[in-house]
Amino acid sequence: MTDMSTASIQSNYMEMVRRKRLYGGAALSLFALVMVSGFMLADSRNAGGFWQGIPNIFDFPRDVWKDTLPKLDQLPSHFATYFPSLIETINIAAVSTLLGSMLAILLSLFATRGLAKYPALIGPVRRIMDILRAFPEIVIALVLIFILGGGPVPAMIAIAFHTAGSLGKLFSEVNENADLKPIEGLSSVGATWTQRMWLGVIPQVAPNYFSYAILRFEINIRASAILGFVGAGGIGYELKNAMSWGQGKYDDAAAIFILLFATIVVFDQLSSYVRDRLISKGGH
Amino acid sequence: MAAADYYQNADRLFARKRLFGFAVPAVILAYLVYVFFAFDILGLAERARMENARVLISDMYSHKVLVTRDNRNGEISYSVEGERKGDYPEGQRPTWVLGEETQTISVDLDGGLVAHFLPGNELRVDVPDFGPVEARMDGRAVVTNLDPNNLPEWVSLSWSRLDVTLPDGRVTFTRNKTEAFNYFIGWELFFFTLSSPYHGHGVFSILFGEQIDPTRSNIAGAWNDFWGNPMWRHSEVAWAIFETLLMAFLGTMGAAIIALPLAFLAAKNFTPLGPIRFAVRRVFDFIRGVDSLIFTIILSRAFGPGVLTGTLAILITDTGTFGKMFSESLENVDKKQIEGIESTGAKTIQRYRFGVIPQVTPIFLSQILFSLESSTRSATIIGATTGGGIGLLLTQAIYTQKDWEEVTYYIILVILLVMLMDQFSGWLRHKLIGKKD
């Protein structure tokens, strides 16, 4: 009797395992098929094929290396030349992070249940944030370049908009976890909405806001370098120019590569250090 | 004594907080002032071309129909947006154009603004509340009845060109041609160009009405003309969107496949060997440090512009990010499950398969799906710089600086695409992992 049921349990279990394996295997092979055919399609739609291109992948780094090596002594002066545009790139990122987070704080307070001044606006404000987030920076930047001319301002506005959208979402998630008791206390003594938010919510959530904003700043440095490449000023613009001078003059490009790389690594490390400190201090 | 100390302490704390409360906004303000001058915001007001902004905004929601007279041979043509693809078929013209083409034609631009193309290459524009503006060529110079020292603000006049721009329409006059622009709301040729027999028919009359083109059935013909619309190029746009999605999907998934084994090498609890761990981590740091922009440049030198280049750029960039995130989650796995499996005599591979993978799969999946949405956006941007996908179409349309209605259309498509990807990845995460976020 017991034997029977053990056997049936075992067979049931094996049956289940087999079915699960079958499904898993089918899903996995479907995935593999999609990946392979996708890559083949992408390969066929490319100007040069993958297998022809793979031996050349280090051609460009080698060219840059060859151009730079004999002029190694000029690198410091190149660094000095391009340092101002690097500062501009960092400024673009910093200002857009600053303005974007201010807008994000406002949007997030309007989009959080329990805090919103006008609860009816929660849905629309969230949709606005979705749209701001979905706008690729490059689009806003290019359109603004058409109107405002080249320079840092189009990039700044473009990145600020995107930052407002993505930080707004993160901030409103932080707000949802905020303790409502200080707000109730403040409203019991007759504080206005602005006072309740400023004195009751912001002090609670500021460390988390700051941590997200720092992370965003790091992302925005990359974004502002890319936008420079399409004409929005900063180091990206210089890189594009240096690249267009062609072979034999890549030493400028090499200097810019190094500057950009160093900047990103420094800010990457800095941001993770600051965020670690914030978290270990009990930010959340 | 003790109480006084406390008071003093509290006072000092308050003073410091108050100082901090003022210092932070002051520093931010000072920085913004510095940037205000560093970015030359004042000069921007001069450099900004508000004219461009007006053209852009009006182009976004409206279209223009051009009536052009070639002043060298007197030929008159009618077209939407002034493009060959938008030409009116031979023998047809807009209903607001009157008169014999060999004599005088009158172009009614609404609101009382009428342009008369007179014989002898002369032009008369009746402007409401002003009177007629007359122009003719004298040799190579434009001669008008306007006082050059007292021109109305809607006229721009130079030696060789007259330009009358009013809200209802615009007329330009040069030696080579006379043009009248009439503006209308909407994207006129979005579904069918004027060369298609289905232009101007509603959905109902195409689906259920009489056969419009005797050689083709209505639905097949209409679909064919819509899909192959030379002005809006719907089939190309659809293909471009597919390419963008392909780049995002292949890049993200490929990166996950590559990052997974490497992440084990970078995790403290799976690779006790310090040097290997250090090396793999520095590789991840390096990849994240070399921006996707630089990868794009290098890759497009090797593979040429196109979808594969974009895919590989996303793949490499995401590998760095995934490697870091995966190895961090691997360091947080629960030891007990692995020890339990080990106690049954499992080999290393089995320990990983049954002890580690089930624990980290939900976390990894959620990270991968989360970055699928941001990869879609990167794919647009990378497509714009290396060529491929909707990003390329978008930047091309922006660089031509005249097809702003197409730019608007592509922007809407991109935003919808990214938002859909966001929804889809959230939904899939919910399905696979069983909780939101």
PDB file of N, CA, C and O in Angstrom, chain B residues 206 209 298 338:
ATOM      1  N   ILE B 206     -13.581  53.266 -48.342  1.00  0.00           N
ATOM      2  CA  ILE B 206     -12.587  52.317 -48.849  1.00  0.00           C
ATOM      3  C   ILE B 206     -12.997  50.891 -48.500  1.00  0.00           C
ATOM      4  O   ILE B 206     -12.921  49.985 -49.320  1.00  0.00           O
ATOM      5  N   GLY B 209     -17.247  50.910 -49.707  1.00  0.00           N
ATOM      6  CA  GLY B 209     -17.752  51.643 -50.866  1.00  0.00           C
ATOM      7  C   GLY B 209     -17.479  50.932 -52.173  1.00  0.00           C
ATOM      8  O   GLY B 209     -17.067  49.767 -52.207  1.00  0.00           O
ATOM      9  N   ILE B 298      34.596  53.024 -32.160  1.00  0.00           N
ATOM     10  CA  ILE B 298      35.522  51.936 -32.487  1.00  0.00           C
ATOM     11  C   ILE B 298      34.819  50.880 -33.339  1.00  0.00           C
ATOM     12  O   ILE B 298      35.343  50.431 -34.360  1.00  0.00           O
ATOM     13  N   ILE B 338      23.378  26.508  -0.533  1.00  0.00           N
ATOM     14  CA  ILE B 338      24.496  25.875  -1.214  1.00  0.00           C
ATOM     15  C   ILE B 338      25.085  24.777  -0.344  1.00  0.00           C
ATOM     16  O   ILE B 338      25.391  23.679  -0.814  1.00  0.00           O
TER      17      ILE B 338
END
